[in-house]
Coordinates of N, CA and C in Angstrom, one line a residue:
L1500 N 40.5 -10.9 111.8 CA 40.4 -9.0 112.4 C 41.6 -8.6 111.4
S1501 N 42.4 -9.0 110.4 CA 43.9 -7.9 109.5 C 43.2 -8.7 108.3
D1502 N 42.5 -9.5 108.1 CA 41.5 -10.2 106.6 C 41.5 -9.0 105.9
P1503 N 42.0 -8.0 104.6 CA 41.7 -7.2 104.0 C 39.9 -7.2 103.6
V1504 N 39.6 -7.7 103.6 CA 37.8 -8.5 103.1 C 37.0 -8.2 104.0
F1505 N 37.7 -8.5 105.5 CA 36.6 -8.7 106.5 C 36.7 -6.8 107.0
T1506 N 38.1 -6.2 107.0 CA 37.8 -5.0 107.0 C 37.2 -4.2 106.5
E1507 N 37.8 -4.7 104.9 CA 36.5 -3.1 104.2 C 34.8 -3.3 104.7
R1508 N 34.9 -5.0 105.3 CA 33.1 -4.6 104.9 C 32.7 -4.3 107.1
L1509 N 33.5 -4.2 107.2 CA 33.4 -3.3 108.7 C 33.4 -2.3 108.6
C1510 N 34.4 -1.8 108.1 CA 34.2 -0.2 107.7 C 33.1 0.3 106.7
A1511 N 32.8 -0.5 106.0 CA 31.1 -0.2 105.4 C 30.2 -0.5 106.0
L1512 N 30.4 -0.9 107.1 CA 28.8 -1.0 108.1 C 29.5 0.3 109.4
S1513 N 29.9 0.9 109.9 CA 30.4 2.4 110.0 C 30.1 1.8 111.5
P1514 N 30.1 0.9 112.0 CA 29.5 1.1 113.6 C 29.1 1.5 114.8
D1515 N 28.4 2.2 115.2 CA 28.2 2.7 116.1 C 29.1 2.9 117.4
I1516 N 28.8 1.0 116.7 CA 29.0 0.9 119.0 C 29.2 -1.2 118.5
I1517 N 30.4 -1.7 118.9 CA 30.8 -3.3 119.2 C 30.7 -3.5 120.3
I1518 N 30.1 -4.6 120.0 CA 29.4 -5.5 120.9 C 30.9 -6.8 121.1
V1519 N 31.3 -7.2 122.2 CA 31.9 -8.7 122.2 C 31.9 -9.3 123.2
V1520 N 31.9 -10.2 123.3 CA 31.5 -12.0 124.0 C 32.8 -12.6 124.2
A1521 N 33.6 -13.1 124.8 CA 34.1 -14.4 124.4 C 34.6 -14.3 122.9
Y1522 N 35.5 -13.6 123.8 CA 36.6 -13.5 122.4 C 38.5 -13.5 122.3
G1523 N 38.6 -14.3 122.5 CA 39.9 -14.5 122.6 C 41.1 -13.9 122.1
K1524 N 40.7 -13.0 121.4 CA 42.0 -12.0 120.8 C 41.8 -10.8 121.7
I1525 N 43.0 -9.9 121.6 CA 43.3 -8.8 121.4 C 42.7 -8.1 120.1
L1526 N 42.3 -7.3 120.2 CA 41.2 -6.2 118.8 C 42.3 -5.5 117.9
P1527 N 42.7 -5.9 116.8 CA 43.6 -4.0 116.3 C 42.8 -3.2 116.6
D1528 N 44.1 -1.8 116.6 CA 44.1 -1.1 116.8 C 42.8 0.0 116.3
Y1529 N 42.8 -0.5 114.6 CA 41.7 0.6 113.8 C 39.9 -0.8 113.8
V1530 N 39.9 -0.9 114.9 CA 38.3 -1.9 115.7 C 37.8 -1.0 116.8
L1531 N 39.2 -1.1 117.5 CA 39.3 -0.5 118.8 C 38.8 0.8 118.5
K1532 N 38.9 1.6 117.2 CA 38.4 3.5 117.4 C 37.2 3.7 116.1
L1533 N 37.4 2.6 115.4 CA 36.3 2.5 114.5 C 34.7 3.2 114.8
P1534 N 33.9 2.3 115.8 CA 32.7 2.8 116.2 C 32.8 3.9 117.5
K1535 N 31.8 5.0 116.9 CA 31.7 6.2 117.6 C 31.5 6.1 119.5
Y1536 N 30.8 5.1 119.8 CA 30.7 4.6 121.4 C 31.9 3.3 121.4
G1537 N 33.3 3.5 120.9 CA 34.2 2.5 120.9 C 32.6 0.6 120.8
C1538 N 34.2 -0.3 121.5 CA 33.8 -1.3 122.1 C 33.8 -2.0 123.3
I1539 N 32.5 -2.3 123.2 CA 32.5 -3.0 124.7 C 31.8 -4.4 125.0
N1540 N 32.5 -4.3 126.2 CA 33.5 -6.2 126.4 C 32.2 -6.0 127.4
A1541 N 31.6 -8.3 127.6 CA 31.4 -8.8 128.8 C 31.8 -9.8 129.4
H1542 N 32.5 -9.6 130.7 CA 33.8 -10.0 130.5 C 33.3 -10.8 132.2
A1543 N 33.6 -11.6 131.6 CA 32.6 -12.9 132.8 C 33.4 -13.0 134.5
S1544 N 34.3 -11.1 134.6 CA 34.7 -11.9 136.3 C 34.5 -10.5 136.5
I1545 N 34.1 -10.4 138.4 CA 34.1 -8.6 139.1 C 35.8 -8.3 138.5
L1546 N 35.8 -7.9 137.7 CA 37.3 -6.4 137.0 C 37.5 -5.7 138.7
P1547 N 38.5 -5.2 138.6 CA 39.6 -6.1 138.0 C 40.3 -7.3 138.2
E1548 N 39.4 -8.4 139.1 CA 40.0 -10.1 139.7 C 39.5 -10.2 138.1
Y1549 N 40.4 -11.6 138.0 CA 40.5 -13.1 136.8 C 40.7 -11.2 135.6
R1550 N 41.4 -10.7 135.3 CA 41.7 -11.2 133.6 C 42.0 -12.4 133.2
G1551 N 41.7 -11.8 132.0 CA 41.9 -13.2 130.7 C 41.2 -14.5 130.5
A1552 N 41.7 -15.5 130.8 CA 40.8 -16.0 129.3 C 39.9 -17.4 129.5
A1553 N 40.0 -17.4 131.3 CA 39.4 -18.3 132.2 C 39.7 -18.2 133.4
P1554 N 38.4 -16.6 133.4 CA 37.5 -16.5 134.9 C 36.8 -17.1 135.9
M1555 N 36.0 -18.0 135.6 CA 35.2 -18.5 135.5 C 35.4 -19.7 135.9
Q1556 N 36.2 -20.7 135.4 CA 37.2 -21.9 136.4 C 37.8 -21.2 137.5
R1557 N 38.9 -20.1 137.4 CA 39.9 -19.9 138.6 C 38.9 -19.4 139.2
A1558 N 37.8 -18.3 138.9 CA 37.3 -18.1 140.3 C 37.4 -19.3 141.1
I1559 N 36.4 -20.3 140.2 CA 36.0 -21.8 141.3 C 37.0 -22.5 141.8
M1560 N 37.9 -22.5 141.1 CA 38.7 -23.2 141.7 C 39.5 -23.0 142.8
D1561 N 39.2 -21.7 142.8 CA 39.9 -20.3 144.0 C 39.1 -20.2 145.6
G1562 N 38.3 -21.1 145.0 CA 36.8 -20.8 145.9 C 36.2 -19.9 146.8
K1563 N 35.9 -19.1 145.2 CA 35.6 -17.6 146.0 C 34.0 -17.3 146.0
R1564 N 33.2 -16.6 147.0 CA 32.2 -16.9 147.2 C 31.3 -15.5 145.8
E1565 N 31.8 -15.0 145.0 CA 31.2 -14.4 144.4 C 31.5 -14.3 142.9
T1566 N 31.0 -14.3 141.6 CA 31.3 -13.3 140.2 C 30.8 -13.0 140.1
G1567 N 31.0 -12.4 139.0 CA 29.9 -11.7 138.1 C 30.3 -11.7 136.7
V1568 N 30.2 -10.5 136.1 CA 29.8 -9.7 134.8 C 30.6 -8.6 134.8
T1569 N 31.2 -7.8 134.4 CA 31.4 -6.5 134.3 C 31.8 -5.9 132.8
I1570 N 31.0 -4.7 132.7 CA 30.3 -4.7 131.3 C 31.5 -3.3 131.2
M1571 N 32.5 -3.2 130.4 CA 33.6 -2.2 130.3 C 33.6 -2.1 128.7
K1572 N 34.8 -1.1 128.8 CA 35.1 -0.4 127.2 C 36.1 -0.8 127.1
M1573 N 36.1 -1.8 125.6 CA 37.9 -2.7 125.2 C 39.2 -0.9 125.2
D1574 N 39.9 -1.3 125.9 CA 41.1 -0.7 125.1 C 42.4 -1.8 124.6
K1575 N 44.0 -1.1 124.7 CA 44.8 -2.2 123.8 C 45.1 -3.3 125.3
G1576 N 45.2 -3.8 125.8 CA 45.2 -4.2 126.6 C 43.8 -5.3 127.1
V1577 N 44.8 -6.6 127.6 CA 43.9 -7.7 128.2 C 42.7 -7.3 128.7
D1578 N 41.8 -7.0 128.9 CA 41.0 -6.7 130.7 C 40.9 -5.0 130.8
T1579 N 41.6 -4.5 130.6 CA 42.5 -3.4 131.3 C 41.2 -2.3 130.6
G1580 N 40.1 -2.4 129.7 CA 39.2 -0.5 130.3 C 38.7 -0.5 131.2
D1581 N 38.6 0.6 130.7 CA 37.3 1.3 132.3 C 36.2 0.2 131.8
T1582 N 35.4 -0.1 132.8 CA 34.3 -0.2 133.0 C 32.7 0.4 133.4
L1583 N 32.1 0.3 133.6 CA 30.5 0.6 133.3 C 29.3 -0.3 133.8
L1584 N 29.5 -1.9 134.6 CA 28.7 -1.8 135.2 C 29.5 -3.2 135.5
T1585 N 28.8 -3.6 136.8 CA 29.2 -5.9 137.5 C 28.0 -5.4 137.8
L1586 N 27.8 -7.1 137.0 CA 26.6 -7.8 137.7 C 27.2 -8.7 138.3
K1587 N 27.0 -9.1 139.6 CA 27.5 -10.3 140.4 C 26.7 -11.7 140.8
T1588 N 26.8 -12.5 141.0 CA 26.4 -13.5 141.8 C 27.0 -14.8 142.8
P1589 N 26.2 -15.1 143.7 CA 27.2 -15.8 144.1 C 27.3 -17.0 143.9
L1590 N 28.6 -17.9 144.1 CA 28.6 -19.1 144.4 C 28.7 -19.8 145.1
S1591 N 27.8 -21.1 144.8 CA 27.5 -21.9 146.1 C 29.1 -23.6 146.0
D1592 N 28.4 -24.1 147.1 CA 29.4 -25.8 146.3 C 29.4 -26.6 145.8
T1593 N 28.2 -26.1 145.3 CA 27.7 -26.9 144.1 C 27.8 -26.7 143.4
D1594 N 28.7 -25.2 142.8 CA 28.3 -24.6 140.9 C 29.4 -25.5 140.6
T1595 N 29.1 -25.1 138.9 CA 30.5 -25.8 138.4 C 31.0 -25.0 137.4
L1596 N 31.4 -25.5 136.6 CA 31.7 -24.6 135.7 C 30.3 -24.2 134.9
E1597 N 29.6 -25.5 133.6 CA 28.7 -25.1 133.4 C 27.5 -24.2 133.9
S1598 N 26.9 -24.8 135.5 CA 26.4 -23.4 136.1 C 26.1 -21.9 136.3
V1599 N 27.7 -22.1 136.6 CA 28.4 -20.7 136.8 C 28.0 -19.4 135.7
H1600 N 28.3 -20.3 134.3 CA 29.1 -20.0 132.6 C 27.3 -20.0 132.7
D1601 N 27.0 -20.4 132.9 CA 24.1 -19.8 132.5 C 24.3 -19.0 133.3
R1602 N 24.8 -18.9 134.5 CA 24.0 -17.7 135.2 C 24.8 -16.1 134.7
L1603 N 26.2 -16.4 134.4 CA 26.8 -15.6 133.6 C 26.2 -14.6 131.8
A1604 N 26.1 -15.9 131.5 CA 25.9 -15.6 130.3 C 24.2 -14.8 130.0
E1605 N 23.7 -15.6 130.9 CA 22.0 -14.8 131.5 C 23.1 -13.1 132.0
L1606 N 23.4 -12.8 133.3 CA 23.6 -11.9 133.4 C 24.6 -10.6 132.6
S1607 N 24.9 -11.3 131.6 CA 26.2 -10.7 130.6 C 24.8 -9.9 129.6
A1608 N 24.1 -10.8 128.9 CA 22.9 -9.7 128.3 C 22.1 -8.8 128.9
E1609 N 22.0 -9.6 130.3 CA 21.0 -8.3 131.3 C 21.7 -6.8 131.1
G1610 N 23.4 -7.1 131.2 CA 24.1 -6.3 131.5 C 24.1 -5.5 130.3
L1611 N 24.0 -6.0 129.0 CA 24.9 -5.0 127.6 C 23.6 -4.5 127.0
L1612 N 22.0 -5.0 127.6 CA 21.2 -3.8 127.2 C 20.9 -2.8 128.1
Q1613 N 21.5 -3.2 129.9 CA 21.6 -1.9 130.7 C 22.3 -0.6 129.9
A1614 N 23.8 -1.8 130.1 CA 25.0 -0.9 129.0 C 24.8 0.3 127.4
L1615 N 23.9 -0.5 126.9 CA 23.5 0.5 125.5 C 22.7 1.2 125.7
E1616 N 21.7 0.4 127.0 CA 20.8 2.1 127.1 C 21.2 3.5 127.2
L1617 N 22.1 3.0 128.8 CA 23.1 3.8 129.2 C 23.9 5.1 128.2
I1618 N 24.6 4.3 127.0 CA 25.3 4.9 126.7 C 24.3 5.8 125.1
E1619 N 22.7 5.2 125.1 CA 22.4 5.5 124.1 C 22.0 7.5 124.7
C1620 N 21.4 7.2 125.6 CA 21.0 8.3 126.9 C 22.3 9.3 126.7
G1621 N 23.3 9.3 126.9 CA 23.6 9.4 127.6 C 24.6 9.5 128.7
R1622 N 23.5 9.1 129.2 CA 24.6 8.9 130.8 C 25.7 7.7 131.4
A1623 N 26.4 6.9 130.5 CA 27.0 6.4 130.3 C 28.2 7.2 131.0
V1624 N 28.5 5.8 132.9 CA 29.8 7.1 133.0 C 30.8 5.6 133.5
F1625 N 31.8 6.1 133.3 CA 33.2 4.3 132.8 C 34.5 4.6 133.8
V1626 N 34.5 4.1 134.4 CA 35.1 3.8 135.5 C 36.5 3.0 135.5
S1627 N 38.0 4.2 135.8 CA 39.3 3.1 135.8 C 38.9 2.1 136.5
Q1628 N 40.1 0.9 135.9 CA 40.3 0.4 136.9 C 41.3 0.1 138.0
D1629 N 41.2 -0.3 138.9 CA 42.2 -0.3 139.7 C 43.7 -1.4 139.5
H1630 N 44.5 -0.9 139.2 CA 45.2 -1.8 138.2 C 45.8 -2.5 139.4
E1631 N 46.0 -1.7 140.2 CA 47.1 -2.0 141.7 C 46.8 -4.1 142.0
K1632 N 45.3 -4.2 142.0 CA 44.0 -4.6 142.5 C 44.1 -6.1 141.8
A1633 N 45.0 -6.1 140.6 CA 44.5 -6.8 139.1 C 45.0 -8.2 139.8
S1634 N 44.3 -8.8 138.7 CA 44.3 -10.4 138.8 C 44.3 -11.0 137.4
Y1635 N 45.1 -12.6 137.1 CA 45.3 -12.6 135.7 C 43.9 -14.5 135.5
A1636 N 43.4 -14.4 135.1 CA 42.8 -15.9 135.2 C 44.0 -16.8 133.1
E1637 N 45.3 -17.4 134.3 CA 45.7 -17.9 133.0 C 44.7 -19.1 132.0
K1638 N 44.8 -19.7 131.0 CA 44.5 -20.3 130.4 C 43.9 -21.7 131.2
I1639 N 43.3 -23.0 131.0 CA 43.3 -24.4 131.5 C 44.5 -24.3 130.9
R1640 N 45.6 -25.3 132.1 CA 46.6 -26.1 131.5 C 46.3 -27.2 131.6
R1641 N 47.5 -28.3 131.4 CA 47.6 -29.8 131.7 C 47.2 -30.4 133.0
E1642 N 48.5 -29.7 133.4 CA 48.9 -29.8 134.9 C 47.7 -28.9 135.7
D1643 N 46.5 -28.0 135.5 CA 45.4 -28.0 136.1 C 44.7 -29.1 136.3
E1644 N 44.4 -30.0 135.2 CA 43.4 -31.0 134.6 C 43.6 -31.5 136.2
V1645 N 45.3 -32.2 136.8 CA 45.9 -33.6 137.9 C 45.1 -33.3 139.0
I1646 N 44.4 -33.8 139.6 CA 44.1 -34.4 140.3 C 45.5 -34.7 141.6
D1647 N 45.4 -33.8 142.7 CA 46.6 -34.3 143.6 C 46.2 -34.4 144.7
F1648 N 46.2 -36.0 145.6 CA 45.2 -35.8 146.9 C 46.1 -35.2 148.1
R1649 N 46.9 -35.0 147.5 CA 47.6 -34.7 148.8 C 47.2 -33.2 149.0
R1650 N 46.4 -32.1 148.2 CA 46.2 -31.4 148.8 C 44.4 -31.7 149.5
S1651 N 43.8 -30.7 149.7 CA 43.2 -30.6 150.2 C 41.7 -31.4 150.6
A1652 N 40.3 -31.7 150.6 CA 39.0 -32.5 150.2 C 38.2 -31.0 149.6
S1653 N 38.6 -30.0 150.2 CA 38.3 -28.8 149.8 C 38.5 -27.8 148.2
E1654 N 39.7 -28.0 148.4 CA 40.2 -27.6 147.1 C 40.5 -28.4 145.6
L1655 N 40.1 -29.9 145.9 CA 39.8 -30.4 145.0 C 38.1 -30.5 144.9
S1656 N 37.2 -30.5 145.3 CA 36.0 -30.2 145.3 C 36.0 -29.3 144.4
C1657 N 36.8 -28.1 144.4 CA 37.1 -27.1 143.9 C 37.2 -27.1 142.3
Q1658 N 38.3 -27.6 142.3 CA 38.9 -28.0 141.2 C 38.1 -28.8 140.2
I1659 N 37.1 -29.4 140.4 CA 36.8 -30.8 139.7 C 35.9 -30.2 139.5
R1660 N 35.0 -29.2 140.4 CA 33.5 -28.3 139.6 C 33.7 -27.5 139.0
A1661 N 35.6 -27.1 139.1 CA 36.2 -26.0 137.8 C 35.7 -25.5 136.6
L1662 N 36.1 -27.6 136.2 CA 36.7 -28.6 135.2 C 35.1 -29.1 134.8
T1663 N 34.1 -29.4 135.4 CA 33.1 -29.7 134.6 C 32.3 -28.4 133.9
P1664 N 31.7 -29.4 133.2 CA 32.1 -30.2 132.2 C 32.5 -30.3 130.9
Y1665 N 34.1 -29.3 131.0 CA 35.2 -29.3 130.2 C 36.1 -28.7 130.9
P1666 N 37.8 -28.8 131.4 CA 37.8 -30.7 130.4 C 37.8 -31.8 131.3
F1667 N 37.6 -31.7 132.4 CA 37.2 -32.4 134.1 C 38.5 -32.5 134.3
A1668 N 38.7 -32.7 135.9 CA 39.3 -32.7 136.4 C 40.0 -34.5 136.4
F1669 N 41.0 -35.1 136.3 CA 41.6 -36.2 136.3 C 42.7 -37.5 137.3
C1670 N 42.4 -38.4 137.6 CA 43.8 -38.7 138.1 C 44.0 -40.1 137.5
S1671 N 44.7 -41.5 137.8 CA 44.4 -42.3 137.5 C 44.3 -43.7 137.8
F1672 N 43.7 -44.7 137.6 CA 43.6 -45.9 138.7 C 43.6 -48.1 137.7
N1673 N 44.6 -47.6 138.2 CA 45.4 -49.4 138.0 C 46.2 -48.2 136.3
G1674 N 46.9 -47.7 136.8 CA 47.1 -46.8 135.3 C 46.4 -46.5 134.4
R1675 N 45.2 -46.4 134.1 CA 43.7 -45.4 134.0 C 43.7 -44.5 133.6
S1676 N 43.2 -43.5 133.0 CA 43.4 -42.1 133.2 C 41.6 -42.1 133.7
L1677 N 41.4 -41.3 135.3 CA 39.7 -42.0 135.9 C 39.7 -40.0 135.3
K1678 N 38.4 -40.1 135.3 CA 37.9 -38.3 135.7 C 37.0 -38.7 136.4
I1679 N 36.7 -37.4 137.1 CA 36.1 -37.3 138.0 C 35.2 -36.4 137.5
T1680 N 33.9 -36.3 137.7 CA 32.8 -35.2 137.2 C 32.0 -35.2 138.3
K1681 N 31.8 -35.8 139.6 CA 31.3 -34.9 140.6 C 31.7 -35.8 141.9
A1682 N 31.9 -35.1 143.0 CA 32.6 -35.3 144.1 C 32.4 -33.9 145.3
T1683 N 32.0 -34.4 145.9 CA 31.4 -33.1 148.1 C 33.0 -34.1 148.8
V1684 N 32.9 -32.7 149.2 CA 33.9 -32.9 150.6 C 33.2 -33.8 151.7
L1685 N 34.0 -35.4 151.9 CA 32.9 -35.8 152.7 C 32.5 -35.4 154.5
E1686 N 31.8 -35.1 154.7 CA 30.7 -34.5 155.5 C 31.7 -35.3 156.9
G1687 N 32.4 -34.4 157.7 CA 32.4 -35.3 159.6 C 33.8 -35.9 159.0
P1688 N 34.7 -36.6 160.0 CA 35.9 -37.3 159.4 C 35.3 -38.8 159.4
P1689 N 36.3 -38.9 158.4 CA 36.0 -40.3 157.6 C 36.2 -41.9 159.0
E1690 N 36.0 -42.7 158.6 CA 35.9 -43.8 159.6 C 37.0 -44.4 159.7
K1691 N 38.0 -44.1 159.3 CA 39.6 -44.7 159.3 C 40.2 -43.6 158.3
E1692 N 41.6 -43.2 158.8 CA 42.7 -43.2 158.2 C 43.2 -42.9 157.2
G1693 N 43.7 -42.3 156.3 CA 44.7 -43.1 155.4 C 45.2 -41.8 154.8
I1694 N 46.0 -42.4 153.9 CA 47.0 -41.6 153.3 C 46.1 -41.0 151.6
P1695 N 46.9 -40.3 151.1 CA 46.4 -39.2 150.1 C 46.4 -40.8 149.1
G1696 N 45.1 -40.3 148.5 CA 44.6 -41.1 147.0 C 43.5 -42.3 148.0
E1697 N 44.2 -42.8 148.7 CA 43.3 -44.1 149.3 C 42.5 -44.1 150.0
V1698 N 41.4 -45.5 148.8 CA 39.9 -45.7 148.9 C 39.6 -46.1 150.0
L1699 N 39.1 -45.2 151.1 CA 39.1 -45.6 152.5 C 37.2 -47.0 152.9
A1700 N 36.4 -46.0 151.0 CA 35.4 -46.7 151.7 C 34.9 -46.6 150.0
A1701 N 34.2 -48.0 149.5 CA 34.0 -48.1 148.0 C 32.7 -48.7 148.0
G1702 N 31.2 -47.9 147.1 CA 30.1 -49.0 147.5 C 29.2 -48.4 147.1
K1703 N 27.4 -48.3 147.2 CA 27.1 -47.7 146.4 C 26.7 -45.8 146.6
N1704 N 27.7 -45.6 147.6 CA 27.2 -43.8 147.5 C 28.4 -43.6 147.1
G1705 N 29.3 -44.5 146.8 CA 30.4 -44.0 146.2 C 32.2 -44.4 146.4
I1706 N 33.1 -43.2 146.6 CA 33.7 -44.1 146.1 C 34.7 -42.6 147.9
I1707 N 34.8 -43.0 148.6 CA 35.7 -42.1 149.2 C 37.3 -42.1 149.8
V1708 N 37.5 -41.0 149.3 CA 39.2 -40.9 148.8 C 39.9 -39.7 150.5
A1709 N 40.6 -41.0 150.8 CA 41.7 -39.5 151.6 C 42.3 -38.2 151.0
C1710 N 42.4 -37.5 151.3 CA 43.2 -36.1 150.7 C 44.3 -35.8 151.9
G1711 N 44.7 -35.1 151.3 CA 45.7 -33.7 152.3 C 45.1 -33.4 154.0
S1712 N 44.0 -33.0 153.7 CA 42.8 -32.8 154.6 C 41.6 -33.4 154.0
G1713 N 41.5 -34.2 155.6 CA 39.8 -34.2 155.1 C 39.4 -35.4 153.9
A1714 N 38.3 -35.9 153.2 CA 37.8 -36.9 151.8 C 37.3 -36.5 151.5
L1715 N 37.2 -37.8 149.7 CA 36.2 -36.4 149.0 C 35.5 -37.4 149.0
L1716 N 34.2 -37.8 148.8 CA 33.3 -38.6 148.4 C 33.5 -37.8 147.1
I1717 N 33.5 -39.6 146.2 CA 33.5 -39.4 144.3 C 31.6 -40.5 143.7
T1718 N 30.7 -39.1 143.3 CA 29.9 -39.8 143.0 C 29.3 -40.3 141.7
E1719 N 30.5 -39.5 140.9 CA 30.4 -39.9 139.2 C 31.6 -39.7 138.9
V1720 N 32.1 -40.3 137.8 CA 33.3 -40.5 136.9 C 33.2 -40.9 136.1
F1721 N 34.4 -40.6 135.1 CA 34.1 -40.5 133.0 C 35.8 -41.8 133.2
P1722 N 35.8 -42.8 133.3 CA 36.8 -43.4 132.8 C 37.3 -43.9 131.3
E1723 N 38.3 -44.1 131.7 CA 38.8 -43.9 130.0 C 38.7 -45.4 129.2
N1724 N 37.8 -44.6 127.9 CA 37.9 -45.0 126.6 C 36.0 -46.3 127.6
K1725 N 35.5 -45.1 128.6 CA 34.0 -46.3 128.8 C 32.8 -45.1 128.4
R1726 N 31.7 -44.7 129.2 CA 30.7 -43.6 129.3 C 31.1 -43.0 130.8
R1727 N 30.5 -42.2 131.0 CA 30.4 -41.0 132.4 C 29.3 -42.4 133.0
M1728 N 29.6 -42.6 134.3 CA 28.7 -43.8 135.1 C 28.8 -43.0 136.5
S1729 N 28.0 -43.1 137.5 CA 27.9 -43.4 138.5 C 29.1 -44.2 139.4
A1730 N 29.6 -43.3 140.1 CA 31.5 -44.5 141.2 C 30.2 -45.9 141.5
A1731 N 29.1 -45.6 141.8 CA 28.2 -46.7 142.3 C 29.1 -47.9 141.2
D1732 N 28.4 -47.7 139.6 CA 28.8 -48.7 138.7 C 30.4 -49.1 138.5
F1733 N 31.1 -47.5 138.7 CA 32.3 -47.8 138.6 C 32.8 -48.6 139.5
V1734 N 32.6 -48.9 140.3 CA 32.9 -49.7 141.7 C 32.7 -51.0 141.3
N1735 N 31.3 -51.5 140.7 CA 31.1 -52.3 140.4 C 31.9 -53.3 138.9
G1736 N 32.3 -52.5 138.3 CA 33.3 -52.7 137.0 C 34.4 -53.6 137.5
A1737 N 34.7 -52.0 138.0 CA 36.7 -52.3 138.4 C 36.5 -53.2 139.6
R1738 N 35.7 -52.9 140.1 CA 35.9 -53.8 141.3 C 37.2 -53.0 142.2
I1739 N 37.2 -52.0 142.2 CA 37.3 -51.1 143.0 C 37.6 -51.5 145.0
K1740 N 37.7 -51.0 145.5 CA 38.0 -51.9 146.9 C 38.8 -50.5 147.8
P1741 N 38.4 -51.2 149.6 CA 39.2 -50.1 150.3 C 40.5 -50.5 150.1
G1742 N 41.9 -49.5 150.3 CA 42.9 -49.5 150.5 C 43.6 -49.7 148.7
D1743 N 42.8 -49.6 147.8 CA 43.4 -49.1 146.9 C 44.3 -47.7 146.5
K1744 N 44.3 -47.6 145.1 CA 45.2 -46.3 145.0 C 44.8 -45.5 144.4
L1745 N 44.4 -44.3 144.2 CA 44.2 -43.2 143.2 C 45.1 -42.2 143.3
V1746 N 45.8 -42.0 141.9 CA 47.3 -41.2 141.7 C 47.2 -40.3 141.2
G1747 N 47.8 -38.9 140.5 CA 47.7 -38.2 140.1 C 48.4 -38.0 139.0
V1748 N 49.1 -38.7 139.0 CA 49.9 -39.0 137.3 C 50.0 -40.0 136.8
I1749 N 49.3 -40.3 136.1 CA 49.3 -41.2 135.1 C 50.6 -42.4 135.0
G1750 N 50.1 -43.1 134.5 CA 51.5 -44.3 135.1 C 51.7 -44.8 136.3
T1751 N 52.4 -43.9 137.6 CA 52.7 -44.6 138.7 C 51.5 -45.6 139.8

């Protein structure tokens, strides 16, 4: 946006309003001030919660029961501008990043159309955010992808769903990376106890792994250098059995 050619073209357009969606940089001051009605952003969270780069992933990881889209006027900060509309949607125990992303894309379009109509009719009322209640959704780091089986099964289910279909949460089996693409919390207590990461059962229904609290039923995996497959197929090919160990650090 600092390219003189782009600047010249944008100024020549003399836009009344600029719409911004999923643009991961702060707009230069000249862009913010150029349109008559400002720059309007659709942000994938219920602001002031989850400002920043990865609001959808962090909301799922944290086990939130609701998320949404906020239509806001951009300023010099990161998602700190005044808000106009918030459209909400519930989060379920089966939601993944993919399903949430697709729902929020639809809500973003709906919210932006409503916002444009309100602005055009002169009925838009922008409200300052409560900055004391703000939280920041940092971008996903490599360490966020590692499955630590010392955590609860519920937490790991949230982590796996938040990182599907990209970049996926992973552990290792026999020193090779194993991405977990589908898993649910095992209903009821497992038939036997085990240390975190220990395989309690493996068969046609999937792989049951002990966690710090509860157990996880893994039903789909993405082994290193292989295709995405059902956990049952992986059990057959890798000969995984009760007593084997899944670990959260490659090579240990």
